[in-house]
Short mmCIF file of C-alpha atoms in Angstrom, two decimals:
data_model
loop_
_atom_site.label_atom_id
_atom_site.label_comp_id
_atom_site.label_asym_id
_atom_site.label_seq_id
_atom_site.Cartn_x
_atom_site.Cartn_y
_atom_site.Cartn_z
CA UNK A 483 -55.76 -27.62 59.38
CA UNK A 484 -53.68 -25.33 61.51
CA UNK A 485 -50.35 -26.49 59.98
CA UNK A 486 -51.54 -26.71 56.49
CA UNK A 487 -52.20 -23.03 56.73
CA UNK A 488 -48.83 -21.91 58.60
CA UNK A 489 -47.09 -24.13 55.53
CA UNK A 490 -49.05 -21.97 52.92
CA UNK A 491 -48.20 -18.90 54.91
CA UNK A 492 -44.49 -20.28 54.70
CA UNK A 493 -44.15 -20.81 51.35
CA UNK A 494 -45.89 -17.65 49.89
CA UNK A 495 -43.52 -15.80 52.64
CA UNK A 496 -40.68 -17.60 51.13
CA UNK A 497 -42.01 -16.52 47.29
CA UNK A 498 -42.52 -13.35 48.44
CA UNK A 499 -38.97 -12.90 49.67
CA UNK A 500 -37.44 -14.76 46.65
CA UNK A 501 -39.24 -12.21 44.64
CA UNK A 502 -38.27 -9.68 47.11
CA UNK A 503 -34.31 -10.51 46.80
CA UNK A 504 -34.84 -10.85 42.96
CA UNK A 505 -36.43 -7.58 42.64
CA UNK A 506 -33.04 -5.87 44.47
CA UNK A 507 -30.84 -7.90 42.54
CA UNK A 508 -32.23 -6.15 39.65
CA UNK A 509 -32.65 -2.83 40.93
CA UNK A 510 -28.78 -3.37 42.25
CA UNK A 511 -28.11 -3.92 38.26
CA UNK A 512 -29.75 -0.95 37.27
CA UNK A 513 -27.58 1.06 39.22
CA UNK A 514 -24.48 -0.51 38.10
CA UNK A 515 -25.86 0.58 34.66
CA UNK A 516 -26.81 3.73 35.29
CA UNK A 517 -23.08 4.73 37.37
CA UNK A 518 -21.05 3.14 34.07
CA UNK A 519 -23.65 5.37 31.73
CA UNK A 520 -22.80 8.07 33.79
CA UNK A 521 -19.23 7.35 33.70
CA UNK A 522 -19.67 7.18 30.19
CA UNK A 523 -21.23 10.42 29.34
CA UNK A 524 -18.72 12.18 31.36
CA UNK A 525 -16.01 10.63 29.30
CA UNK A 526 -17.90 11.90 25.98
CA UNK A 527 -18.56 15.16 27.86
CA UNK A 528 -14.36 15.60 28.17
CA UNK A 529 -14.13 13.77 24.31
CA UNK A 530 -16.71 17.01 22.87
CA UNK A 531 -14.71 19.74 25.04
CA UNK A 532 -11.53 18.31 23.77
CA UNK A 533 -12.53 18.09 20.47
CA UNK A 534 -13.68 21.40 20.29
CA UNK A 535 -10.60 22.60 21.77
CA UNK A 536 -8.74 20.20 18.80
CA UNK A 537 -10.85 22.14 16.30
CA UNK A 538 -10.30 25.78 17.43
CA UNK A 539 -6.46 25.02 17.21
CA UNK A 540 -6.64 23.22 13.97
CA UNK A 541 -8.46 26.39 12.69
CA UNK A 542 -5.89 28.57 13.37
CA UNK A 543 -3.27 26.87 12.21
CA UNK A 544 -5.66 26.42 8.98
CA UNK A 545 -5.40 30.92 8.86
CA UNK A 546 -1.67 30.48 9.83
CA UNK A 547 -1.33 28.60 7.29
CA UNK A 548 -2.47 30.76 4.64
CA UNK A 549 -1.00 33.36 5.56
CA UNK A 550 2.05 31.87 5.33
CA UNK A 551 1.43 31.07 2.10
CA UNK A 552 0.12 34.24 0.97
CA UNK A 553 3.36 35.97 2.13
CA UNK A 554 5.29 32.99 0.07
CA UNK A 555 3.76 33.53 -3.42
CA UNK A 556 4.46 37.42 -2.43
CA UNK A 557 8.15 36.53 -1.65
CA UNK A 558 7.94 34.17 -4.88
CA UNK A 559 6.48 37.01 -6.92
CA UNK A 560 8.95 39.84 -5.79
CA UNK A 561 11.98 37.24 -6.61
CA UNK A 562 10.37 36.54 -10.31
CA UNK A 563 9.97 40.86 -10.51
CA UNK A 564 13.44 41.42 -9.15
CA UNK A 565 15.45 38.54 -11.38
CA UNK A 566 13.47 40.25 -14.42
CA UNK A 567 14.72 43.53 -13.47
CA UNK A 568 18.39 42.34 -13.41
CA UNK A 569 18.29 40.09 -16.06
CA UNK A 570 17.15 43.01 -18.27
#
């Protein structure tokens, strides 16, 4: 009866560390996961600062531009006034 019990013993010790060594696979997974989400949040992190950075120059060229513009059509105008003048 002895034996019957010591293989029982085995083989639930043996399902127990098959579990065991299934369990840290899995929790070994997880923390591959969770380093590449990480990874990946930092990247988005430096994607946002960038893109805010992106934005703040696009802006200003955006009031650049204008007033570039602006001082054309004031050019434009005071070549139309001036031709008129002389032409007259």
């Amino acid at each position: 009866m002895r034996s019957n019990d010591d293989y029982d013993i085995k083989c639930e010790m043996a399902t127990v560390e098959e579990r065991l060594y299934a369990f840290k696979d899995k929790v070994e997974e997880m923390v591959r996961r969770q380093i590449e989400l990480e990874r990946r949040l930092h990247d988005a992190e430096l994607c946002v600062m960038e893109n805010a950075e992106l934005q703040r120059k696009y802006d200003e060229l955006l009031t650049e531009n204008f007033k570039l513009k602006t001082q054309l059509m004031q050019l434009n105008n005071s070549t139309d006034s001036s031709t008129t003048s002389v032409s007259t």
